[in-house]
Amino acid sequence: MVMASNKNRYKTQGNVAYKVEVNEKNKVKKVEKPKKSTNKNIKVKLKVLRFILFTFALSIFTLSRFVLIYNMNTELRELKSQVAQVQKENQNLQVSLAVKNNIKKIEGEAVKKYNMVNPKAEEVKYVDVKMLCSVEDKKVTAYKLFQKFVGFIH
């Protein structure tokens, strides 16, 4: 014998009948909040982290360039000061050279220290000295060679 389930049947209590429905489907379920995608959160965090790292790297690069420029300017200033100092020394040496190249002073020292005397006009002899090899002699053109050749024939 098969018995039917008594779930959706009328139950009577006393003389009044009540219909009591017990519906399992209509039980109150806890509403679950939809889970946020952790994948999206990680992607957003990675994008922000990449942006921060890029900005940091760019700022470090910019600062290193400024440091390099500052160091070059410092070296340039030092070199300019050294050039100015060398120019002052050069001027001082030129002044001392001009003082020592004074012909009268040299002549006075020669007379005093070495007992030298000025030569008389009769004692002076002038000699014309040519250079052994002048630049013009080295340049030999075809015309000059032709003239020498013709000179031998005549």
Short mmCIF file of N, CA and C in Angstrom, two decimals:
data_model
loop_
_atom_site.label_atom_id
_atom_site.label_comp_id
_atom_site.label_asym_id
_atom_site.label_seq_id
_atom_site.Cartn_x
_atom_site.Cartn_y
_atom_site.Cartn_z
N MET A 1 0.80 -1.15 0.00
CA MET A 1 0.00 0.00 0.00
C MET A 1 0.88 1.25 0.00
N VAL A 2 0.51 2.20 -0.80
CA VAL A 2 1.27 3.42 -0.99
C VAL A 2 0.57 4.49 -0.20
N MET A 3 1.34 5.17 0.51
CA MET A 3 0.75 6.24 1.30
C MET A 3 1.14 7.56 0.70
N ALA A 4 0.23 8.43 0.66
CA ALA A 4 0.48 9.76 0.12
C ALA A 4 1.06 10.62 1.22
N SER A 5 1.83 11.59 0.80
CA SER A 5 2.43 12.46 1.79
C SER A 5 1.38 13.42 2.33
N ASN A 6 1.47 13.77 3.55
CA ASN A 6 0.49 14.62 4.21
C ASN A 6 0.97 16.07 4.31
N LYS A 7 1.83 16.49 3.45
CA LYS A 7 2.39 17.83 3.56
C LYS A 7 1.37 18.90 3.21
N ASN A 8 0.71 18.77 2.12
CA ASN A 8 -0.21 19.82 1.68
C ASN A 8 -1.68 19.43 1.94
N ARG A 9 -1.94 18.84 2.98
CA ARG A 9 -3.30 18.41 3.33
C ARG A 9 -3.89 19.31 4.38
N TYR A 10 -5.17 19.28 4.40
CA TYR A 10 -5.88 20.04 5.42
C TYR A 10 -5.77 19.35 6.75
N LYS A 11 -5.51 20.11 7.75
CA LYS A 11 -5.50 19.54 9.08
C LYS A 11 -6.67 20.13 9.83
N THR A 12 -7.29 19.37 10.51
CA THR A 12 -8.46 19.87 11.24
C THR A 12 -8.18 19.79 12.72
N GLN A 13 -8.68 20.79 13.36
CA GLN A 13 -8.56 20.83 14.79
C GLN A 13 -9.95 21.16 15.33
N GLY A 14 -10.48 20.28 15.88
CA GLY A 14 -11.85 20.51 16.36
C GLY A 14 -12.78 20.52 15.17
N ASN A 15 -13.68 21.46 15.14
CA ASN A 15 -14.67 21.49 14.09
C ASN A 15 -14.34 22.47 12.99
N VAL A 16 -13.28 23.22 13.07
CA VAL A 16 -12.93 24.20 12.05
C VAL A 16 -11.68 23.68 11.32
N ALA A 17 -11.72 23.77 10.02
CA ALA A 17 -10.60 23.28 9.23
C ALA A 17 -9.73 24.46 8.77
N TYR A 18 -8.48 24.32 8.91
CA TYR A 18 -7.52 25.33 8.44
C TYR A 18 -6.60 24.69 7.42
N LYS A 19 -6.33 25.48 6.47
CA LYS A 19 -5.38 24.99 5.49
C LYS A 19 -4.00 25.56 5.87
N VAL A 20 -3.11 24.72 6.17
CA VAL A 20 -1.77 25.14 6.54
C VAL A 20 -0.83 24.62 5.46
N GLU A 21 -0.23 25.53 4.82
CA GLU A 21 0.71 25.14 3.78
C GLU A 21 2.13 25.33 4.31
N VAL A 22 2.86 24.34 4.19
CA VAL A 22 4.26 24.42 4.55
C VAL A 22 5.02 24.28 3.24
N ASN A 23 5.55 25.35 2.83
CA ASN A 23 6.24 25.39 1.56
C ASN A 23 7.73 25.56 1.84
N GLU A 24 8.49 24.60 1.48
CA GLU A 24 9.92 24.65 1.74
C GLU A 24 10.62 25.63 0.80
N LYS A 25 10.03 25.85 -0.31
CA LYS A 25 10.64 26.76 -1.26
C LYS A 25 10.58 28.20 -0.78
N ASN A 26 9.60 28.54 -0.02
CA ASN A 26 9.42 29.92 0.41
C ASN A 26 10.14 30.23 1.71
N LYS A 27 10.95 29.34 2.16
CA LYS A 27 11.70 29.63 3.37
C LYS A 27 12.61 30.82 3.10
N VAL A 28 12.83 31.58 4.11
CA VAL A 28 13.65 32.76 3.98
C VAL A 28 15.12 32.32 3.88
N LYS A 29 15.72 32.72 2.81
CA LYS A 29 17.12 32.41 2.61
C LYS A 29 17.92 33.67 2.89
N LYS A 30 19.09 33.44 3.38
CA LYS A 30 19.97 34.58 3.58
C LYS A 30 20.41 35.09 2.22
N VAL A 31 20.30 36.39 2.10
CA VAL A 31 20.71 36.99 0.83
C VAL A 31 22.22 37.15 0.87
N GLU A 32 22.86 36.52 -0.06
CA GLU A 32 24.31 36.62 -0.14
C GLU A 32 24.68 37.81 -1.01
N LYS A 33 25.59 38.57 -0.48
CA LYS A 33 26.07 39.70 -1.26
C LYS A 33 26.94 39.16 -2.39
N PRO A 34 26.84 39.78 -3.54
CA PRO A 34 27.67 39.29 -4.63
C PRO A 34 29.14 39.58 -4.32
N LYS A 35 29.94 38.57 -4.50
CA LYS A 35 31.36 38.73 -4.22
C LYS A 35 31.99 39.62 -5.28
N LYS A 36 32.79 40.57 -4.81
CA LYS A 36 33.52 41.43 -5.76
C LYS A 36 34.63 40.60 -6.37
N SER A 37 34.86 40.87 -7.59
CA SER A 37 35.89 40.12 -8.28
C SER A 37 37.26 40.52 -7.74
N THR A 38 37.95 39.61 -7.13
CA THR A 38 39.28 39.91 -6.60
C THR A 38 40.27 40.11 -7.73
N ASN A 39 39.96 39.53 -8.88
CA ASN A 39 40.81 39.72 -10.05
C ASN A 39 40.85 41.18 -10.46
N LYS A 40 39.67 41.82 -10.45
CA LYS A 40 39.61 43.23 -10.83
C LYS A 40 40.35 44.09 -9.82
N ASN A 41 40.19 43.78 -8.55
CA ASN A 41 40.88 44.55 -7.52
C ASN A 41 42.39 44.44 -7.67
N ILE A 42 42.86 43.24 -7.97
CA ILE A 42 44.30 43.05 -8.14
C ILE A 42 44.80 43.81 -9.35
N LYS A 43 44.02 43.79 -10.44
CA LYS A 43 44.42 44.52 -11.65
C LYS A 43 44.49 46.02 -11.38
N VAL A 44 43.52 46.55 -10.67
CA VAL A 44 43.50 47.97 -10.36
C VAL A 44 44.70 48.32 -9.48
N LYS A 45 44.95 47.47 -8.49
CA LYS A 45 46.09 47.73 -7.60
C LYS A 45 47.41 47.67 -8.38
N LEU A 46 47.53 46.74 -9.30
CA LEU A 46 48.75 46.66 -10.10
C LEU A 46 48.92 47.88 -10.99
N LYS A 47 47.82 48.39 -11.55
CA LYS A 47 47.92 49.60 -12.37
C LYS A 47 48.39 50.78 -11.54
N VAL A 48 47.84 50.92 -10.35
CA VAL A 48 48.24 52.02 -9.46
C VAL A 48 49.70 51.86 -9.06
N LEU A 49 50.09 50.64 -8.75
CA LEU A 49 51.48 50.38 -8.36
C LEU A 49 52.43 50.67 -9.52
N ARG A 50 52.06 50.28 -10.74
CA ARG A 50 52.89 50.58 -11.90
C ARG A 50 53.03 52.08 -12.11
N PHE A 51 51.94 52.80 -11.95
CA PHE A 51 51.98 54.26 -12.11
C PHE A 51 52.90 54.89 -11.06
N ILE A 52 52.80 54.41 -9.83
CA ILE A 52 53.65 54.94 -8.76
C ILE A 52 55.12 54.64 -9.05
N LEU A 53 55.42 53.42 -9.48
CA LEU A 53 56.81 53.06 -9.80
C LEU A 53 57.34 53.87 -10.98
N PHE A 54 56.51 54.07 -11.99
CA PHE A 54 56.92 54.88 -13.14
C PHE A 54 57.23 56.31 -12.72
N THR A 55 56.36 56.87 -11.89
CA THR A 55 56.57 58.24 -11.42
C THR A 55 57.85 58.32 -10.58
N PHE A 56 58.08 57.34 -9.74
CA PHE A 56 59.29 57.30 -8.92
C PHE A 56 60.53 57.22 -9.79
N ALA A 57 60.51 56.33 -10.79
CA ALA A 57 61.67 56.18 -11.68
C ALA A 57 61.92 57.47 -12.46
N LEU A 58 60.86 58.09 -12.93
CA LEU A 58 61.00 59.35 -13.67
C LEU A 58 61.58 60.44 -12.79
N SER A 59 61.15 60.52 -11.55
CA SER A 59 61.69 61.55 -10.65
C SER A 59 63.15 61.28 -10.32
N ILE A 60 63.52 60.01 -10.13
CA ILE A 60 64.93 59.68 -9.87
C ILE A 60 65.79 60.04 -11.08
N PHE A 61 65.30 59.74 -12.28
CA PHE A 61 66.03 60.08 -13.50
C PHE A 61 66.22 61.59 -13.62
N THR A 62 65.16 62.34 -13.36
CA THR A 62 65.24 63.80 -13.45
C THR A 62 66.22 64.36 -12.42
N LEU A 63 66.16 63.86 -11.21
CA LEU A 63 67.08 64.33 -10.18
C LEU A 63 68.53 63.99 -10.52
N SER A 64 68.75 62.82 -11.08
CA SER A 64 70.12 62.46 -11.44
C SER A 64 70.65 63.38 -12.53
N ARG A 65 69.80 63.77 -13.47
CA ARG A 65 70.22 64.72 -14.50
C ARG A 65 70.58 66.07 -13.89
N PHE A 66 69.77 66.53 -12.93
CA PHE A 66 70.06 67.81 -12.28
C PHE A 66 71.38 67.74 -11.52
N VAL A 67 71.64 66.62 -10.86
CA VAL A 67 72.91 66.45 -10.14
C VAL A 67 74.08 66.48 -11.12
N LEU A 68 73.92 65.81 -12.25
CA LEU A 68 74.98 65.80 -13.27
C LEU A 68 75.24 67.21 -13.79
N ILE A 69 74.19 67.96 -14.05
CA ILE A 69 74.34 69.33 -14.54
C ILE A 69 75.01 70.20 -13.49
N TYR A 70 74.63 70.03 -12.22
CA TYR A 70 75.24 70.80 -11.14
C TYR A 70 76.73 70.50 -11.04
N ASN A 71 77.10 69.23 -11.12
CA ASN A 71 78.52 68.86 -11.06
C ASN A 71 79.30 69.45 -12.23
N MET A 72 78.72 69.42 -13.42
CA MET A 72 79.39 70.00 -14.58
C MET A 72 79.57 71.51 -14.41
N ASN A 73 78.57 72.19 -13.87
CA ASN A 73 78.69 73.63 -13.63
C ASN A 73 79.78 73.93 -12.61
N THR A 74 79.89 73.08 -11.58
CA THR A 74 80.94 73.27 -10.58
C THR A 74 82.32 73.11 -11.22
N GLU A 75 82.49 72.09 -12.04
CA GLU A 75 83.77 71.89 -12.73
C GLU A 75 84.07 73.06 -13.67
N LEU A 76 83.04 73.56 -14.35
CA LEU A 76 83.23 74.69 -15.26
C LEU A 76 83.70 75.93 -14.50
N ARG A 77 83.08 76.19 -13.34
CA ARG A 77 83.50 77.34 -12.54
C ARG A 77 84.95 77.19 -12.08
N GLU A 78 85.33 75.98 -11.65
CA GLU A 78 86.70 75.74 -11.22
C GLU A 78 87.69 75.95 -12.38
N LEU A 79 87.33 75.46 -13.56
CA LEU A 79 88.21 75.63 -14.72
C LEU A 79 88.33 77.10 -15.10
N LYS A 80 87.23 77.83 -15.02
CA LYS A 80 87.30 79.27 -15.34
C LYS A 80 88.20 80.00 -14.36
N SER A 81 88.12 79.63 -13.08
CA SER A 81 88.99 80.29 -12.10
C SER A 81 90.46 79.94 -12.35
N GLN A 82 90.72 78.68 -12.76
CA GLN A 82 92.09 78.29 -13.08
C GLN A 82 92.61 79.04 -14.31
N VAL A 83 91.74 79.21 -15.30
CA VAL A 83 92.13 79.96 -16.51
C VAL A 83 92.46 81.40 -16.15
N ALA A 84 91.64 82.00 -15.31
CA ALA A 84 91.89 83.39 -14.89
C ALA A 84 93.22 83.49 -14.15
N GLN A 85 93.50 82.50 -13.29
CA GLN A 85 94.76 82.52 -12.54
C GLN A 85 95.96 82.36 -13.48
N VAL A 86 95.86 81.46 -14.44
CA VAL A 86 96.96 81.26 -15.40
C VAL A 86 97.16 82.51 -16.25
N GLN A 87 96.07 83.18 -16.63
CA GLN A 87 96.20 84.42 -17.41
C GLN A 87 96.90 85.50 -16.60
N LYS A 88 96.60 85.59 -15.30
CA LYS A 88 97.29 86.58 -14.46
C LYS A 88 98.78 86.26 -14.37
N GLU A 89 99.10 84.98 -14.19
CA GLU A 89 100.51 84.58 -14.14
C GLU A 89 101.21 84.89 -15.47
N ASN A 90 100.52 84.66 -16.58
CA ASN A 90 101.09 84.94 -17.90
C ASN A 90 101.37 86.44 -18.05
N GLN A 91 100.44 87.26 -17.61
CA GLN A 91 100.67 88.72 -17.69
C GLN A 91 101.85 89.13 -16.84
N ASN A 92 101.95 88.56 -15.63
CA ASN A 92 103.09 88.89 -14.76
C ASN A 92 104.41 88.46 -15.41
N LEU A 93 104.43 87.30 -16.05
CA LEU A 93 105.64 86.85 -16.73
C LEU A 93 105.99 87.74 -17.91
N GLN A 94 104.98 88.20 -18.63
CA GLN A 94 105.24 89.11 -19.76
C GLN A 94 105.82 90.43 -19.27
N VAL A 95 105.31 90.92 -18.14
CA VAL A 95 105.84 92.17 -17.59
C VAL A 95 107.30 91.98 -17.16
N SER A 96 107.57 90.86 -16.47
CA SER A 96 108.96 90.63 -16.04
C SER A 96 109.88 90.41 -17.24
N LEU A 97 109.37 89.78 -18.30
CA LEU A 97 110.15 89.60 -19.51
C LEU A 97 110.43 90.94 -20.18
N ALA A 98 109.44 91.81 -20.20
CA ALA A 98 109.64 93.14 -20.80
C ALA A 98 110.69 93.93 -20.02
N VAL A 99 110.68 93.77 -18.71
CA VAL A 99 111.68 94.47 -17.89
C VAL A 99 113.08 93.92 -18.19
N LYS A 100 113.18 92.61 -18.34
CA LYS A 100 114.49 92.02 -18.57
C LYS A 100 114.97 92.20 -20.00
N ASN A 101 114.06 92.44 -20.94
CA ASN A 101 114.45 92.63 -22.33
C ASN A 101 114.82 94.08 -22.64
N ASN A 102 114.86 94.92 -21.67
CA ASN A 102 115.25 96.30 -21.88
C ASN A 102 116.72 96.32 -22.31
N ILE A 103 116.97 96.82 -23.52
CA ILE A 103 118.31 96.76 -24.13
C ILE A 103 119.33 97.59 -23.34
N LYS A 104 118.91 98.69 -22.80
CA LYS A 104 119.85 99.53 -22.05
C LYS A 104 120.26 98.84 -20.76
N LYS A 105 119.29 98.14 -20.12
CA LYS A 105 119.61 97.44 -18.89
C LYS A 105 120.59 96.29 -19.18
N ILE A 106 120.35 95.58 -20.27
CA ILE A 106 121.24 94.48 -20.65
C ILE A 106 122.65 95.02 -20.95
N GLU A 107 122.71 96.12 -21.65
CA GLU A 107 123.99 96.73 -21.99
C GLU A 107 124.73 97.19 -20.73
N GLY A 108 123.98 97.76 -19.79
CA GLY A 108 124.60 98.20 -18.53
C GLY A 108 125.16 97.03 -17.75
N GLU A 109 124.42 95.90 -17.69
CA GLU A 109 124.92 94.72 -16.99
C GLU A 109 126.16 94.15 -17.68
N ALA A 110 126.17 94.15 -19.01
CA ALA A 110 127.33 93.62 -19.74
C ALA A 110 128.57 94.46 -19.45
N VAL A 111 128.40 95.76 -19.39
CA VAL A 111 129.56 96.64 -19.13
C VAL A 111 130.04 96.45 -17.70
N LYS A 112 129.10 96.36 -16.74
CA LYS A 112 129.50 96.26 -15.33
C LYS A 112 130.04 94.88 -14.99
N LYS A 113 129.29 93.84 -15.31
CA LYS A 113 129.68 92.50 -14.87
C LYS A 113 130.83 91.92 -15.69
N TYR A 114 130.74 92.07 -17.00
CA TYR A 114 131.68 91.37 -17.87
C TYR A 114 132.73 92.30 -18.50
N ASN A 115 132.75 93.55 -18.10
CA ASN A 115 133.73 94.53 -18.60
C ASN A 115 133.74 94.59 -20.12
N MET A 116 132.61 94.58 -20.72
CA MET A 116 132.49 94.68 -22.17
C MET A 116 132.46 96.16 -22.56
N VAL A 117 132.91 96.42 -23.80
CA VAL A 117 132.88 97.78 -24.31
C VAL A 117 132.19 97.78 -25.66
N ASN A 118 131.67 98.94 -26.04
CA ASN A 118 131.03 99.06 -27.35
C ASN A 118 132.11 99.12 -28.43
N PRO A 119 131.90 98.46 -29.56
CA PRO A 119 132.92 98.49 -30.63
C PRO A 119 132.91 99.85 -31.32
N LYS A 120 134.05 100.18 -31.88
CA LYS A 120 134.18 101.43 -32.63
C LYS A 120 133.69 101.18 -34.04
N ALA A 121 133.43 102.24 -34.78
CA ALA A 121 132.88 102.12 -36.13
C ALA A 121 133.84 101.41 -37.08
N GLU A 122 135.16 101.58 -36.90
CA GLU A 122 136.11 100.95 -37.79
C GLU A 122 136.21 99.44 -37.54
N GLU A 123 135.90 99.04 -36.34
CA GLU A 123 136.03 97.63 -35.98
C GLU A 123 134.83 96.78 -36.42
N VAL A 124 133.76 97.42 -36.80
CA VAL A 124 132.54 96.69 -37.16
C VAL A 124 132.63 96.26 -38.61
N LYS A 125 132.34 94.99 -38.88
CA LYS A 125 132.30 94.47 -40.24
C LYS A 125 130.96 93.77 -40.43
N TYR A 126 130.36 94.02 -41.56
CA TYR A 126 129.07 93.40 -41.87
C TYR A 126 129.28 92.31 -42.90
N VAL A 127 128.62 91.16 -42.68
CA VAL A 127 128.75 90.01 -43.57
C VAL A 127 127.36 89.63 -44.03
N ASP A 128 127.20 89.44 -45.33
CA ASP A 128 125.92 89.03 -45.88
C ASP A 128 125.87 87.51 -45.86
N VAL A 129 124.98 86.97 -45.10
CA VAL A 129 124.88 85.51 -44.95
C VAL A 129 123.57 85.08 -45.58
N LYS A 130 123.69 84.16 -46.55
CA LYS A 130 122.48 83.63 -47.17
C LYS A 130 122.17 82.30 -46.50
N MET A 131 120.91 81.97 -46.52
CA MET A 131 120.50 80.68 -45.97
C MET A 131 120.98 79.58 -46.91
N LEU A 132 121.30 78.44 -46.36
CA LEU A 132 121.80 77.34 -47.17
C LEU A 132 120.74 76.86 -48.15
N CYS A 133 119.53 76.72 -47.70
CA CYS A 133 118.45 76.21 -48.53
C CYS A 133 117.25 77.11 -48.32
N SER A 134 116.98 77.94 -49.25
CA SER A 134 115.80 78.78 -49.09
C SER A 134 114.59 78.06 -49.67
N VAL A 135 113.43 78.52 -49.33
CA VAL A 135 112.19 77.88 -49.77
C VAL A 135 112.02 78.07 -51.26
N GLU A 136 112.42 79.20 -51.80
CA GLU A 136 112.24 79.47 -53.22
C GLU A 136 113.13 78.57 -54.07
N ASP A 137 114.29 78.21 -53.55
CA ASP A 137 115.19 77.34 -54.31
C ASP A 137 114.64 75.92 -54.41
N LYS A 138 113.90 75.51 -53.44
CA LYS A 138 113.35 74.16 -53.44
C LYS A 138 112.27 73.99 -54.50
N LYS A 139 111.58 75.06 -54.83
CA LYS A 139 110.52 74.98 -55.82
C LYS A 139 111.15 75.02 -57.21
N VAL A 140 111.15 73.90 -57.87
CA VAL A 140 111.73 73.81 -59.21
C VAL A 140 110.58 73.50 -60.16
N THR A 141 110.38 74.39 -61.09
CA THR A 141 109.30 74.19 -62.05
C THR A 141 109.86 73.61 -63.33
N ALA A 142 108.99 73.19 -64.21
CA ALA A 142 109.38 72.62 -65.50
C ALA A 142 110.06 73.68 -66.36
N TYR A 143 109.61 74.92 -66.22
CA TYR A 143 110.19 76.01 -67.00
C TYR A 143 111.66 76.21 -66.62
N LYS A 144 111.97 76.16 -65.33
CA LYS A 144 113.34 76.34 -64.88
C LYS A 144 114.22 75.18 -65.37
N LEU A 145 113.67 73.98 -65.34
CA LEU A 145 114.43 72.84 -65.85
C LEU A 145 114.71 72.98 -67.34
N PHE A 146 113.74 73.48 -68.06
CA PHE A 146 113.91 73.69 -69.50
C PHE A 146 114.99 74.73 -69.76
N GLN A 147 115.01 75.80 -68.98
CA GLN A 147 116.01 76.84 -69.14
C GLN A 147 117.42 76.28 -68.88
N LYS A 148 117.54 75.45 -67.86
CA LYS A 148 118.86 74.87 -67.56
C LYS A 148 119.31 73.95 -68.70
N PHE A 149 118.38 73.18 -69.21
CA PHE A 149 118.70 72.28 -70.31
C PHE A 149 119.14 73.05 -71.56
N VAL A 150 118.41 74.12 -71.87
CA VAL A 150 118.75 74.96 -73.03
C VAL A 150 120.09 75.65 -72.79
N GLY A 151 120.34 76.02 -71.51
CA GLY A 151 121.60 76.67 -71.17
C GLY A 151 122.79 75.77 -71.44
N PHE A 152 122.67 74.47 -71.24
CA PHE A 152 123.77 73.54 -71.54
C PHE A 152 124.03 73.42 -73.02
N ILE A 153 122.99 73.51 -73.81
CA ILE A 153 123.15 73.37 -75.25
C ILE A 153 123.88 74.58 -75.83
N HIS A 154 123.60 75.75 -75.41
CA HIS A 154 124.23 76.97 -75.96
C HIS A 154 125.57 77.09 -75.38
#
